[in-house]
Coordinates of C-alpha atoms and ligand atoms in Angstrom, one line a residue:
M108 CA 8.6 -18.1 12.1
N109 CA 10.4 -15.6 14.5
V110 CA 14.5 -16.4 14.4
T111 CA 16.7 -14.0 14.4
L112 CA 20.3 -13.5 13.4
I113 CA 23.4 -13.0 15.3
L114 CA 25.9 -11.5 13.6
Y115 CA 29.4 -11.4 15.6
E116 CA 32.7 -9.4 15.0
S117 CA 35.3 -10.1 18.1
K118 CA 39.1 -10.4 17.7
Y119 CA 39.3 -11.0 21.2
G120 CA 36.2 -12.9 22.3
T121 CA 34.4 -10.9 23.9
G122 CA 31.3 -9.9 21.1
K123 CA 31.7 -14.0 21.1
V124 CA 30.7 -14.3 24.3
V125 CA 28.1 -12.1 23.8
A126 CA 26.6 -13.4 20.5
N127 CA 26.8 -17.0 22.0
T128 CA 25.1 -16.2 25.6
I129 CA 22.4 -14.4 23.6
C130 CA 21.8 -16.3 21.4
P131 CA 19.7 -19.5 22.7
I132 CA 18.0 -16.7 24.9
L133 CA 16.6 -14.9 22.0
G134 CA 15.8 -18.7 20.2
P135 CA 14.9 -20.0 17.5
A136 CA 18.4 -18.0 16.5
K137 CA 21.4 -18.6 15.5
S138 CA 25.3 -17.1 15.7
F139 CA 27.8 -16.9 13.2
D140 CA 31.7 -15.2 13.3
I141 CA 30.7 -12.0 10.7
N142 CA 33.4 -14.5 8.7
D143 CA 31.4 -17.0 7.9
A144 CA 27.8 -14.9 7.3
P145 CA 25.8 -16.4 5.3
Q146 CA 24.8 -14.3 2.6
D147 CA 20.7 -15.1 1.6
V148 CA 19.4 -13.7 5.7
K149 CA 15.8 -14.1 4.3
Y150 CA 14.9 -16.6 6.1
Y151 CA 15.5 -14.2 9.6
S152 CA 12.8 -11.7 10.9
N153 CA 15.5 -10.2 13.3
V154 CA 18.9 -9.4 13.3
V155 CA 21.6 -8.5 15.6
L156 CA 25.1 -7.2 15.2
V157 CA 27.9 -7.8 17.9
F158 CA 31.1 -4.9 17.0
S159 CA 33.6 -4.5 19.4
L160 CA 35.8 -1.3 19.0
Y161 CA 38.9 -1.0 17.4
G162 CA 39.1 2.6 16.5
H163 CA 39.4 3.6 13.4
N164 CA 39.1 -0.3 12.7
S165 CA 35.8 -0.8 14.3
S166 CA 33.3 -3.7 12.2
E167 CA 35.4 -3.3 9.2
K168 CA 33.8 -7.1 8.3
I169 CA 30.4 -5.7 9.6
L170 CA 30.0 -2.6 7.3
E171 CA 31.5 -4.3 3.9
Y172 CA 29.4 -7.1 4.4
I173 CA 25.9 -5.4 4.6
K174 CA 27.5 -3.3 1.4
D175 CA 28.9 -6.3 -0.5
N176 CA 25.4 -8.7 0.0
N177 CA 22.9 -5.5 0.1
I178 CA 21.7 -7.0 3.0
G179 CA 17.6 -4.9 3.6
F180 CA 16.7 -4.1 6.8
S181 CA 14.1 -2.5 6.2
K182 CA 11.3 -4.9 7.6
K183 CA 13.1 -6.5 9.7
R184 CA 13.9 -6.0 13.2
V185 CA 17.4 -4.8 13.7
A186 CA 19.7 -4.9 17.3
L187 CA 23.0 -3.6 17.5
V188 CA 25.2 -4.0 20.2
C189 CA 28.0 -2.6 20.5
I190 CA 31.6 -3.3 23.2
G191 CA 33.8 -1.6 23.5
L192 CA 35.8 0.6 26.7
N193 CA 34.1 4.0 26.0
K194 CA 30.5 4.7 25.3
Q195 CA 30.5 7.9 23.3
D196 CA 33.1 5.6 20.5
G197 CA 30.2 3.4 20.6
I198 CA 27.3 5.8 20.3
S199 CA 29.5 7.6 17.0
E200 CA 29.8 3.8 15.1
I201 CA 26.4 2.8 16.4
I202 CA 25.0 6.5 14.0
K203 CA 27.4 5.1 11.9
I204 CA 25.9 1.5 11.0
K205 CA 22.4 2.8 11.5
T206 CA 23.3 5.6 9.1
L207 CA 24.6 2.7 6.2
I208 CA 21.2 0.7 6.8
N209 CA 19.2 3.5 7.4
K210 CA 16.7 2.6 9.2
E211 CA 16.1 4.7 12.6
D212 CA 13.7 2.5 14.3
V213 CA 16.6 -0.2 15.9
F214 CA 17.5 -1.2 19.2
T215 CA 21.2 -0.1 20.7
E216 CA 23.2 -1.1 23.7
F217 CA 26.7 -0.4 24.4
I218 CA 28.8 -3.1 26.9
K219 CA 31.6 -2.5 28.4
G220 CA 34.3 -4.6 27.1
E221 CA 38.1 -4.9 28.6
T222 CA 41.5 -5.5 27.5
L223 CA 43.4 -8.0 28.6
I224 CA 46.9 -7.1 28.3
N225 CA 48.1 -10.9 27.4
K226 CA 45.5 -11.1 24.8
L227 CA 46.8 -8.3 22.4
T228 CA 48.8 -8.4 19.4
Y229 CA 52.3 -6.5 19.4
D230 CA 51.1 -3.8 17.8
E231 CA 48.0 -3.5 19.3
K232 CA 49.6 -4.1 22.8
D233 CA 51.5 -1.1 20.7
K234 CA 48.0 1.3 20.0
I235 CA 47.7 0.8 23.7
K236 CA 50.2 1.9 25.3
Y237 CA 49.8 5.2 23.1
F238 CA 46.9 5.4 24.0
C239 CA 47.3 4.9 27.6
S240 CA 50.2 7.2 27.7
K241 CA 47.8 10.0 25.9
V242 CA 45.6 9.9 28.0
G243 CA 47.5 9.5 31.3
I244 CA 46.4 6.2 32.9
P245 CA 49.1 3.3 33.9
F246 CA 49.6 0.8 30.5
N247 CA 47.8 -2.2 32.4
D248 CA 44.5 -4.1 31.8
L249 CA 41.4 -1.8 30.8
G250 CA 37.6 -2.6 31.6
K251 CA 36.2 -4.8 32.8
F252 CA 33.5 -7.4 31.3
D253 CA 30.5 -8.1 33.1
D254 CA 28.1 -10.6 31.6
S255 CA 25.1 -10.1 33.9
K256 CA 25.0 -6.9 32.0
V257 CA 24.5 -9.5 28.7
L258 CA 21.4 -11.5 30.4
D259 CA 20.0 -8.1 30.8
L260 CA 20.6 -7.4 27.5
A261 CA 19.5 -10.7 26.7
K262 CA 16.3 -9.6 28.5
N263 CA 15.5 -6.8 27.2
L264 CA 16.4 -8.6 23.6
R265 CA 13.6 -11.1 24.2
E266 CA 11.4 -8.5 24.7
Y267 CA 12.0 -6.4 22.1
F268 CA 12.0 -9.0 19.1
N269 CA 8.8 -10.7 20.5
T270 CA 6.1 -8.2 20.3
P271 CA 3.6 -9.2 19.5
Q272 CA 2.7 -7.7 15.9
F273 CA -1.1 -9.0 15.6
I274 CA -2.5 -8.2 18.5
P275 CA -6.6 -9.1 19.8
P276 CA -8.5 -6.6 22.4
V277 CA -7.4 -6.4 25.8
N278 CA -10.2 -7.8 27.0
V279 CA -9.8 -10.6 24.4
T280 CA -6.4 -11.3 25.6
K281 CA -7.3 -11.2 29.6
K282 CA -10.7 -13.3 28.4
E283 CA -9.3 -16.3 26.8
I284 CA -6.8 -16.0 29.8
E285 CA -9.1 -16.4 32.1
T286 CA -11.4 -19.2 31.0
F287 CA -7.9 -21.0 30.7
L288 CA -7.0 -20.6 34.4
I289 CA -11.1 -21.3 36.0
N290 CA -11.0 -24.3 33.3
K291 CA -7.8 -25.8 34.8
N292 CA -6.2 -27.1 38.1
T293 CA -3.7 -27.5 38.4
C294 CA 0.2 -25.8 38.4
T295 CA 3.7 -25.4 38.8
L296 CA 5.2 -22.5 40.8
A297 CA 9.0 -21.9 40.5
T298 CA 10.1 -20.2 43.8
G299 CA 13.7 -19.6 44.2
Y300 CA 16.3 -17.5 45.8
G301 CA 20.2 -17.6 45.3
E302 CA 21.2 -21.5 44.7
F303 CA 17.7 -22.5 45.9
V304 CA 15.1 -22.9 43.2
R305 CA 12.3 -25.0 43.4
A306 CA 9.1 -26.4 41.0
T307 CA 6.3 -27.5 42.9
P308 CA 3.4 -28.7 41.1
L309 CA 0.2 -27.3 43.2
E310 CA -3.4 -26.8 42.6
Y311 CA -4.7 -23.5 42.5
E312 CA -8.0 -21.2 43.0
Y313 CA -7.9 -17.9 40.4
Y314 CA -10.5 -15.6 42.1
D315 CA -10.4 -12.4 41.7
G316 CA -7.7 -11.7 39.5
N317 CA -5.6 -13.4 42.0
I318 CA -4.3 -17.3 42.4
Y319 CA -4.3 -18.8 45.9
I320 CA -3.4 -21.6 46.9
I321 CA -3.5 -23.5 49.6
T322 CA -0.9 -25.9 51.2
E323 CA 0.9 -27.0 54.1
G324 CA 4.6 -26.3 53.7
G325 CA 7.1 -27.5 52.2
L326 CA 10.6 -26.1 50.9
K327 CA 8.9 -23.8 48.1
F328 CA 8.5 -21.9 52.0
I329 CA 12.5 -21.3 51.1
G330 CA 12.3 -19.5 48.2
L331 CA 9.3 -17.5 49.6
S332 CA 10.9 -16.7 52.9
K333 CA 13.6 -14.8 51.1
N334 CA 11.9 -13.4 47.1
K335 CA 8.5 -12.6 47.0
K336 CA 8.4 -13.1 43.2
V337 CA 7.6 -16.0 41.6
S338 CA 6.8 -17.5 38.3
L339 CA 4.3 -20.0 37.8
C340 CA 2.8 -21.9 34.5
I341 CA -0.2 -24.0 33.3
Y342 CA -0.6 -25.4 29.7
E343 CA -2.1 -28.4 27.8
N344 CA -0.1 -31.5 27.0
Y345 CA 1.9 -31.1 23.8
V346 CA -0.3 -32.3 21.4
S347 CA 0.5 -30.6 17.8
M348 CA 2.8 -26.8 16.9
N349 CA -0.9 -26.2 15.2
N350 CA -2.5 -26.5 19.3
L351 CA -0.4 -25.5 21.7
C352 CA -2.1 -24.2 25.1
G353 CA 0.8 -22.3 27.5
L354 CA 0.7 -20.1 30.3
Q355 CA 3.2 -18.2 31.6
I356 CA 2.5 -15.9 35.0
S357 CA 5.1 -13.7 36.2
G358 CA 4.0 -12.2 40.5
E359 CA 4.6 -11.4 43.3
V360 CA 3.4 -13.3 46.7
E361 CA 1.5 -12.6 49.7
I362 CA 1.3 -15.5 52.6
L363 CA -2.5 -14.7 54.2
Q364 CA -3.3 -14.2 57.3
P365 CA -4.7 -17.2 59.4
W366 CA -8.5 -16.5 59.4
C367 CA -8.0 -12.6 58.2
E368 CA -11.4 -12.0 55.7
E369 CA -9.6 -13.2 52.5
Y370 CA -8.0 -16.1 53.9
L371 CA -11.6 -17.0 54.9
D372 CA -13.0 -15.7 51.4
V373 CA -10.2 -18.6 50.5
L374 CA -11.4 -21.4 51.9
R375 CA -15.3 -20.6 51.3
S376 CA -14.1 -20.7 47.2
K377 CA -12.5 -24.0 47.8
D378 CA -16.0 -25.3 50.0
L379 CA -13.8 -26.0 53.0
K380 CA -15.6 -25.5 56.6
V381 CA -13.5 -22.9 58.4
E382 CA -14.8 -24.7 61.8
N383 CA -12.7 -28.2 60.4
I384 CA -9.4 -26.2 59.2
S385 CA -9.5 -24.8 62.5
K386 CA -9.3 -27.6 64.0
L387 CA -6.9 -29.2 62.1
P388 CA -3.2 -29.8 64.9
F389 CA -2.0 -28.0 61.4
D390 CA -1.3 -24.3 60.4
M391 CA -2.5 -24.5 56.9
N392 CA -1.3 -21.6 54.9
I393 CA -2.6 -20.1 52.0
I394 CA -0.3 -18.0 49.3
K395 CA -1.8 -15.3 47.1
I396 CA -0.1 -14.7 44.1
V397 CA -0.9 -11.3 42.7
P398 CA -0.5 -11.9 38.8
N399 CA 2.6 -9.0 36.7
K400 CA 2.6 -10.0 33.7
Y401 CA 1.0 -12.9 31.6
E402 CA 2.5 -14.4 28.4
F403 CA -0.1 -16.5 26.4
L404 CA 1.2 -18.9 23.8
Y405 CA -2.3 -20.3 22.4
S406 CA -3.0 -21.6 19.3
K407 CA -6.2 -19.9 19.0
F408 CA -4.7 -16.8 18.5
K409 CA -3.6 -17.6 15.6
N410 CA -6.2 -18.9 14.0
L411 CA -8.0 -15.8 14.4
G412 CA -5.7 -14.4 12.8
F413 CA -3.4 -12.4 15.7
D414 CA 0.0 -13.5 17.3
S415 CA -0.2 -16.8 18.8
K416 CA 1.7 -15.7 21.3
Q417 CA 0.0 -13.0 23.6
I418 CA 1.2 -10.7 26.6
Y419 CA -1.1 -8.5 29.1
I420 CA -0.5 -6.8 32.0
P421 CA -3.1 -6.5 34.2
E422 CA -3.9 -3.4 36.0
K423 CA -2.8 -2.6 39.6
Ligands
FMN1443 C1 43.8 -2.6 19.5 C2 42.0 -1.9 20.0 C3 41.2 -0.8 20.1 C4 40.8 -0.4 21.0 N1 39.7 1.1 20.4 C5 39.0 0.9 21.3 C6 38.6 2.4 21.2 O1 38.3 3.4 20.1 N2 37.3 2.6 22.0 C7 36.7 1.9 22.9 O2 35.5 1.8 23.5 N3 37.2 0.5 23.3 C8 38.7 0.1 22.0 N4 39.3 -1.0 22.4 C9 38.6 -1.4 23.1 C10 37.8 -3.1 22.7 O3 36.8 -2.2 22.2 C11 37.2 -3.8 24.0 O4 38.4 -4.6 24.8 C12 36.5 -4.6 23.7 O5 36.3 -6.1 25.1 C13 36.9 -5.7 22.9 O6 35.9 -6.9 21.9 P1 36.6 -8.4 21.5 O7 37.2 -9.1 22.3 O8 35.6 -9.1 20.9 O9 37.7 -8.0 20.2 C14 39.9 -1.0 21.5 C15 40.8 -2.3 21.8 C16 41.9 -2.6 21.2 C17 42.3 -3.6 21.7

């Protein structure tokens, strides 16, 4: 199982927020304060070290933990996430940890942190005051933590850790996806923008690499009017962990112009008579979804010796 361990070292809480925000997104995962870190990490395939910068005292406990427990990173995927005010300081600290764990192939990210004067201990207030006078800036709160950067980080990290290692030839993945799409006929389409989100069960038609939905209308058009990006999924009922089958598709929507050639083709492919549709006293809309990414969790891949989750990016 691809499980992620997150260890954070944070005095004032920013690092903790980062670790605990990314944890459920990276799941299966567990986040620990470095003071409570487990000594045995063999269960984890991925390790994320989240540490904040405090001058010469940065990542002290993380470094000590790695040395004391003789943690081996060679077979693990590793990410180093540094929080601080100055990216250059972060790069130096990242190099220090990379050298200690003796691993070059590591995911790294710097997240802008913040220093709130009223949270600091007396001693550290003095250090920051000295730092501010040295660089000639007012003694005030420094930096601004932006939690949307943490969500971007989580998305990239998830992609990094979940890249399948055992991948079938691309035509095998494509064929399994197409067979599944052709055998099913109902999807859940997620649309939205801002505060508006909606999941709609819909019948679909898979045709020539695209997905078509014939629809009289509905609230999904609120999302579609503002945001052409959609996500949809098609899946089998859960039976057991050995029998998983769920396809998630990301794509962009086009609303077909009524009576254009493609619109007529879709009606014909559904055996719908054009003259009957044209006589209806209301508009019949056709939503075309052009997929740009398929994520297919399918136990059959595992039975064939591959990772059970495969990704397929169609050619444009
Ligand atoms: C005493 C002290 C020293 C710091 N030294 C650095 C530093 O050398 N480089 C840097 O980029 N940020 C430095 N910072 C900024 C912190 O990294 C930033 O406030 C961070 O968000 C703190 O994370 P935390 O909330 O997880 O403790 C320092 C902050 C303090 C309080």
